[in-house]
Short mmCIF file of C-alpha atoms in Angstrom, two decimals:
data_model
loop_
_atom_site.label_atom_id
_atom_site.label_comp_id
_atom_site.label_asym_id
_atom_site.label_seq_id
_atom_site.Cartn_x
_atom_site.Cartn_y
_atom_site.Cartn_z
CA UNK E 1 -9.71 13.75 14.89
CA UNK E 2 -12.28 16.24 16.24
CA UNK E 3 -11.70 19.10 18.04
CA UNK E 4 -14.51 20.30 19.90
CA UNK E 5 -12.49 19.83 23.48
CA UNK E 6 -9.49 19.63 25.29
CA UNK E 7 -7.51 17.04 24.85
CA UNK E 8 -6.22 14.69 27.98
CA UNK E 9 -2.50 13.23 26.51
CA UNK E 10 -3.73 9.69 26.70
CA UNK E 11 -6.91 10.83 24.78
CA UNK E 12 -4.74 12.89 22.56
CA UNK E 13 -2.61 9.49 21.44
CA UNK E 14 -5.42 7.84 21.38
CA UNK E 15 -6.95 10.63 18.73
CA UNK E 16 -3.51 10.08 16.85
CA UNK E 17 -3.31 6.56 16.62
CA UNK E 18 -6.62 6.59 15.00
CA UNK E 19 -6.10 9.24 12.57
CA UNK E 20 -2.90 6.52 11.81
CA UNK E 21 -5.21 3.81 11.15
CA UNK E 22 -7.85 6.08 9.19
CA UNK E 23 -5.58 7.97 7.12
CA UNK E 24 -2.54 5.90 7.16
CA UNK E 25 -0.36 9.33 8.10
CA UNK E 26 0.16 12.01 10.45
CA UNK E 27 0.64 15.54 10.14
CA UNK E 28 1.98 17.70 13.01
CA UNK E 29 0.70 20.89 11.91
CA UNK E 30 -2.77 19.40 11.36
CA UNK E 31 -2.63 17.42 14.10
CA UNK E 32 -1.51 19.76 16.81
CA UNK E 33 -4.37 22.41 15.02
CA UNK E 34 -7.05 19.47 15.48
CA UNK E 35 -6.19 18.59 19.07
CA UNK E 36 -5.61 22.74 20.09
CA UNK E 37 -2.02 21.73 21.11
CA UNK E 38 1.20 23.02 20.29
CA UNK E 39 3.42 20.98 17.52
CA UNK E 40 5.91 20.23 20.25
CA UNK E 41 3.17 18.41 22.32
CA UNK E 42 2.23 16.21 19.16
CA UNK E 43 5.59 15.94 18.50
CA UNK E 44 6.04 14.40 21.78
CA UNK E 45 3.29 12.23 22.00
CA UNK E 46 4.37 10.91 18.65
CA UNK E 47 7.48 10.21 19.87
CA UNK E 48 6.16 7.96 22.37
CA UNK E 49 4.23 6.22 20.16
CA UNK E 50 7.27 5.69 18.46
CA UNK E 51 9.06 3.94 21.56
CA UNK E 52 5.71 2.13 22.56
CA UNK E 53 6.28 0.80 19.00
CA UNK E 54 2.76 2.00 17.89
CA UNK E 55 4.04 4.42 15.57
CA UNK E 56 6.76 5.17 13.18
CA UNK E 57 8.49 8.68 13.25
CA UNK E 58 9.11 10.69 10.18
CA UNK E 59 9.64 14.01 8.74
CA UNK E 60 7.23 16.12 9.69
CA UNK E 61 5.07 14.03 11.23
CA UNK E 62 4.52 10.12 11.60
CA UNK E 63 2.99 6.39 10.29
CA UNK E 64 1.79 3.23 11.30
CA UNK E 65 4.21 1.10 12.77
CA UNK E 66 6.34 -0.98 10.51
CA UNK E 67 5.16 -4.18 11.21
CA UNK E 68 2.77 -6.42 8.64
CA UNK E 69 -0.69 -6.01 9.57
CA UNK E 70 -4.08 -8.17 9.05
CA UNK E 71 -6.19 -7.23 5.88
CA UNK E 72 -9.01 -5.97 7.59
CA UNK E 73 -7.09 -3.37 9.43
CA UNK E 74 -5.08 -2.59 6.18
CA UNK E 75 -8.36 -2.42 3.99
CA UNK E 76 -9.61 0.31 7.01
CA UNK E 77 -6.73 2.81 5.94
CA UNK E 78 -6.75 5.22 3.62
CA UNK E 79 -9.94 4.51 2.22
CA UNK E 80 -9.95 7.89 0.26
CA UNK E 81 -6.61 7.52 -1.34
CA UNK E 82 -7.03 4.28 -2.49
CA UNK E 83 -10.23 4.49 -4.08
CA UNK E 84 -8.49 7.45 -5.97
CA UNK E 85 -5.95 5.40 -6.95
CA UNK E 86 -8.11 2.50 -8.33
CA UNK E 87 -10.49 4.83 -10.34
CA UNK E 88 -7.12 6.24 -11.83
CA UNK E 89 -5.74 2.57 -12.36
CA UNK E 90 -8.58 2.09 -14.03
CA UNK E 91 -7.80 3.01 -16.91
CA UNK E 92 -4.84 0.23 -17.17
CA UNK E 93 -6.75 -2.88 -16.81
CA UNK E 94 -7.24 -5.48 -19.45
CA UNK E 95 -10.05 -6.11 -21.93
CA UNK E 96 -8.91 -9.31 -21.91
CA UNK E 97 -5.51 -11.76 -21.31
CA UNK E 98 -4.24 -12.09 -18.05
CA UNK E 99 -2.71 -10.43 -14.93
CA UNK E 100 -2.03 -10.75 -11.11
CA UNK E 101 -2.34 -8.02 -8.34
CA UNK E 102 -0.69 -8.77 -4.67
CA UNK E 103 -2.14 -9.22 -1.62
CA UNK E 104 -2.61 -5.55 -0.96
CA UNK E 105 -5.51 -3.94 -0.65
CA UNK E 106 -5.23 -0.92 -2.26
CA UNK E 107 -5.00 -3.64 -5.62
CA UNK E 108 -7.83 -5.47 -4.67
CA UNK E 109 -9.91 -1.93 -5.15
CA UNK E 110 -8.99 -2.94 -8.67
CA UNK E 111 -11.69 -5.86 -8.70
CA UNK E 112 -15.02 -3.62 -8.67
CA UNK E 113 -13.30 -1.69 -12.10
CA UNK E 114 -12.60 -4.66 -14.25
CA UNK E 115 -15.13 -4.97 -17.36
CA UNK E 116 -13.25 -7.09 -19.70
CA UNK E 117 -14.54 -7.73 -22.95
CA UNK E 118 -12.93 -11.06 -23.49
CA UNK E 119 -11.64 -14.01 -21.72
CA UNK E 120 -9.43 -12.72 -18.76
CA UNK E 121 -7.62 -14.54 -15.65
CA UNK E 122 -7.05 -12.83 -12.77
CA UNK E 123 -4.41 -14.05 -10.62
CA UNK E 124 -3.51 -13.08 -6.64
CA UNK E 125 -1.96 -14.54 -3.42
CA UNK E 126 -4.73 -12.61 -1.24
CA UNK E 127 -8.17 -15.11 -0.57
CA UNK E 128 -9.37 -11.63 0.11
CA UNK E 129 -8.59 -10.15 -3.06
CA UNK E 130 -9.58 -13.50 -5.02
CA UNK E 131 -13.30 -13.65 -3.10
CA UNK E 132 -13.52 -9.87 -4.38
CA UNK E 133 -12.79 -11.10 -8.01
CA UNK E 134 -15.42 -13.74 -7.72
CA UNK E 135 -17.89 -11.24 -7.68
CA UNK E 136 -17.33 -10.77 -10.94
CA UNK E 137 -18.69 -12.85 -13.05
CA UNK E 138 -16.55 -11.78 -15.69
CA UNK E 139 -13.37 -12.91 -15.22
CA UNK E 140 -11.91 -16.11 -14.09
CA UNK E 141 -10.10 -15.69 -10.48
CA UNK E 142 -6.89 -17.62 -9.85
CA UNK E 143 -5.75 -18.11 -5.89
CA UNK E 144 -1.96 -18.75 -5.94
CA UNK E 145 -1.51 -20.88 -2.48
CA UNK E 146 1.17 -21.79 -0.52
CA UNK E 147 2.17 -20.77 3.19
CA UNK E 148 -0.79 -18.72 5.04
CA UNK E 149 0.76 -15.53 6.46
CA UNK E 150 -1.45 -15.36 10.09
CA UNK E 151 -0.06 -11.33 9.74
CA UNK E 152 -1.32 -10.55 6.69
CA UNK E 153 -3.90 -13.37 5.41
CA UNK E 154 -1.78 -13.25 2.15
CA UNK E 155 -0.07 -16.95 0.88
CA UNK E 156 3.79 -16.56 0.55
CA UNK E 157 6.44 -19.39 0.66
CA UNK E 158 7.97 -21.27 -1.92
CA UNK E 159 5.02 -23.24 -3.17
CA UNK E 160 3.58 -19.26 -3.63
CA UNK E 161 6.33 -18.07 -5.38
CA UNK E 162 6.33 -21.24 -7.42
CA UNK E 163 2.40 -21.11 -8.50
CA UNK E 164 2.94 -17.45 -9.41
CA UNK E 165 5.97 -18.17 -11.69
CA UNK E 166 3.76 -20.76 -13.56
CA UNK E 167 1.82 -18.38 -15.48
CA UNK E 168 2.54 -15.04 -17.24
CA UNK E 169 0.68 -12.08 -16.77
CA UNK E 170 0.06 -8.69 -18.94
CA UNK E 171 0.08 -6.24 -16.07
CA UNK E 172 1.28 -6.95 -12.49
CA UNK E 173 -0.73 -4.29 -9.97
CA UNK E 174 1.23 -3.97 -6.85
CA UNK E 175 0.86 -1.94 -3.19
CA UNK E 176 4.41 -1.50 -1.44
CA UNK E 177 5.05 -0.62 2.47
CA UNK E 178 7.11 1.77 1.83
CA UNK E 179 8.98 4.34 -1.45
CA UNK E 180 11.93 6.40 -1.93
CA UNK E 181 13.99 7.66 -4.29
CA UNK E 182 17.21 6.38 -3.86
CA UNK E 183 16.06 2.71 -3.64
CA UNK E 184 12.40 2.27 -4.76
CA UNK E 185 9.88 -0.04 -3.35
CA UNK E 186 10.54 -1.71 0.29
CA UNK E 187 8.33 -4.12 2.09
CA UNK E 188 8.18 -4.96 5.80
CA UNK E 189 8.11 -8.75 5.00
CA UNK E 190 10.71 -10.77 3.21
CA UNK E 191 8.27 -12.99 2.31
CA UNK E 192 5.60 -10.80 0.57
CA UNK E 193 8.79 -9.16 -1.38
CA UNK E 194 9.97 -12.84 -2.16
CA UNK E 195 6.33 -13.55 -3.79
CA UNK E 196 5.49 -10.24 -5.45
CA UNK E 197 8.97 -10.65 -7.48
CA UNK E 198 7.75 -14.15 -8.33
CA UNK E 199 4.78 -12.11 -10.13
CA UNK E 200 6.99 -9.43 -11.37
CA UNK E 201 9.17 -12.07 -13.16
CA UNK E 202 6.26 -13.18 -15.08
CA UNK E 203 4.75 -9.92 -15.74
CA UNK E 204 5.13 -7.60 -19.05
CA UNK E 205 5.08 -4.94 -16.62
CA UNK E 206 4.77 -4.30 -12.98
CA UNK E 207 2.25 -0.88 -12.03
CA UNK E 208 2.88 0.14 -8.47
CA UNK E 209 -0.48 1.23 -6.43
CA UNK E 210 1.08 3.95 -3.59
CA UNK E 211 -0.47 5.92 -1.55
CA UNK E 212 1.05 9.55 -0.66
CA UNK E 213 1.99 8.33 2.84
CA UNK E 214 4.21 6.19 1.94
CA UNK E 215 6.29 8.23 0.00
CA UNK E 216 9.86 8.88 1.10
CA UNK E 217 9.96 6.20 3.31
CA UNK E 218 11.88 2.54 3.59
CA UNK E 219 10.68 -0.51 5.16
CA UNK E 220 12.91 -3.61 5.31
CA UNK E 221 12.81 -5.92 2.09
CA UNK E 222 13.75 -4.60 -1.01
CA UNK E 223 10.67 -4.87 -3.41
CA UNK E 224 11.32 -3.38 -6.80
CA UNK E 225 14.11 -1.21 -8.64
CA UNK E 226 12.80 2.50 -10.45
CA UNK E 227 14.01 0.53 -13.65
CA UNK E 228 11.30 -2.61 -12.69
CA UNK E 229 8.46 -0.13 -12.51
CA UNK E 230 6.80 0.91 -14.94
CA UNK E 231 4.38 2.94 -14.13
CA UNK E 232 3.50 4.62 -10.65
CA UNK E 233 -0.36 5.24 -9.48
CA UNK E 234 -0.70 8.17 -6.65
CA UNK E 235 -3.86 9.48 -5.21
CA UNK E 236 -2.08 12.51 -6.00
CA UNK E 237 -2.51 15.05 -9.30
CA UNK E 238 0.72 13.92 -11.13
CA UNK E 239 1.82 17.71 -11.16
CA UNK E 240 1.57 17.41 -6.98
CA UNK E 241 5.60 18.55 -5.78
CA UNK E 242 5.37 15.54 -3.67
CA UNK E 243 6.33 13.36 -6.57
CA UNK E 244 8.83 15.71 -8.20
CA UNK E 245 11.49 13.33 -6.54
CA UNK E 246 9.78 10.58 -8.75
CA UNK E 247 9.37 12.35 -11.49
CA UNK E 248 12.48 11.34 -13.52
CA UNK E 249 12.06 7.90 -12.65
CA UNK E 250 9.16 6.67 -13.48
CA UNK E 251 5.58 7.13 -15.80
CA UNK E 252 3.34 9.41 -13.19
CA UNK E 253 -0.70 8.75 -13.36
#
């Protein structure tokens, strides 16, 4: 959001729903020093984003709505954070074997990274993420089909969850909506939970791809238990305080 003028309040939510859609997060402090308003003015305007159902309220600030979103608009978040977080996650990929990543697309970053040096499958629900991994010429894409989410572009359903079941996997890499501490990972679809277990059943072990926005916060569908994950990938330094809730639950990278 620039600065350079004074802000009308229709251009000011208009500034603030596009930092939510760039950034995947807003700040009041930042927000209200960006704009030249007070905190209680961007605290009101996000509050009527929040009725309009545009935005969701939280401490200290606010995020995108909870509501499942199309892959182009998700892939137009964040863009830092989740390059971070697939140069970090890096690291965990395969030589060779198998493994599946969601429909998310802070996982399907992970396709540009993977340099295997033998034979290895690639699995995913996301035609987006699987025409990514055909790029690479390297590994041998697998689109798990089933029911075509119009929301998301992701396949779900049970012929989804069935096709995901059918194989087994090294490493399962996996967004969520939403994480906390008390309960884990939460997703705003039933369905997308329903066929990222399916992978998670089949998987030696599930890495979860979050970005910092997401933290402390629930969405609907339960996704995974701290016990499930096994390791958790921030764009954040792993000695940031804003996973100290974390830290006693799960590997930090």
């Amino acid at each position: 959001m620039a600065t350079t003028r004074s802000f009308g309040a229709e251009a000011r939510r208009d500034a603030l729903l596009e930092t939510l859609r760039s950034e995947g997060g807003v700040r009041l402090e930042a927000a209200a020093e960006q704009l030249g308003v007070s905190v209680m003015t961007v605290r009101r305007d996000l509050d009527e984003l929040d009725a309009a159902g545009l935005a969701r309220r939280v401490r200290g600030g606010a995020v995108p709505a909870l509501d499942a979103r199309p892959f182009s608009e998700r892939r137009a978040t964040g863009l830092a954070a989740k390059t971070r977080i697939a140069e970090k996650a890096a690291a965990l990929l395969p030589g060779a074997g198998s493994m599946a990543v969601d429909a998310s697309t802070t996982a399907g970053g992970l396709a540009a990274h993977l340099a295997p040096t033998g034979p290895l499958t690639v699995a995913t629900n996301s035609y987006e993420n699987f025409a990514a991994l055909t790029q690479n010429k390297a590994v041998s894409p697998i689109l798990v089909g089933g029911e075509l989410d119009d929301r998301t572009g992701s396949f779900v359903g049970l012929i989804a969850c069935q096709s995901a079941q059918s194989m087994l996997y090294g490493r399962f890499f996996a967004s969520a909506y939403s994480l906390d501490a008390p309960h884990g990972s939460s997703e705003v679809s039933l369905a997308e939970s329903q066929v990222k277990r399916a992978f998670a059943e089949r998987a030696r072990e599930i890495v979860l791809l979050v970005d910092s926005s997401k933290l402390g916060q629930q969405a609907l569908a339960v996704g995974f238990a701290w016990h499930e994950i096994g390791i958790l990938v921030t764009e954040l330094d792993p000695t940031d305080p804003a996973l100290d809730p974390y830290r006693d639950l799960v590997e930090l990278l």
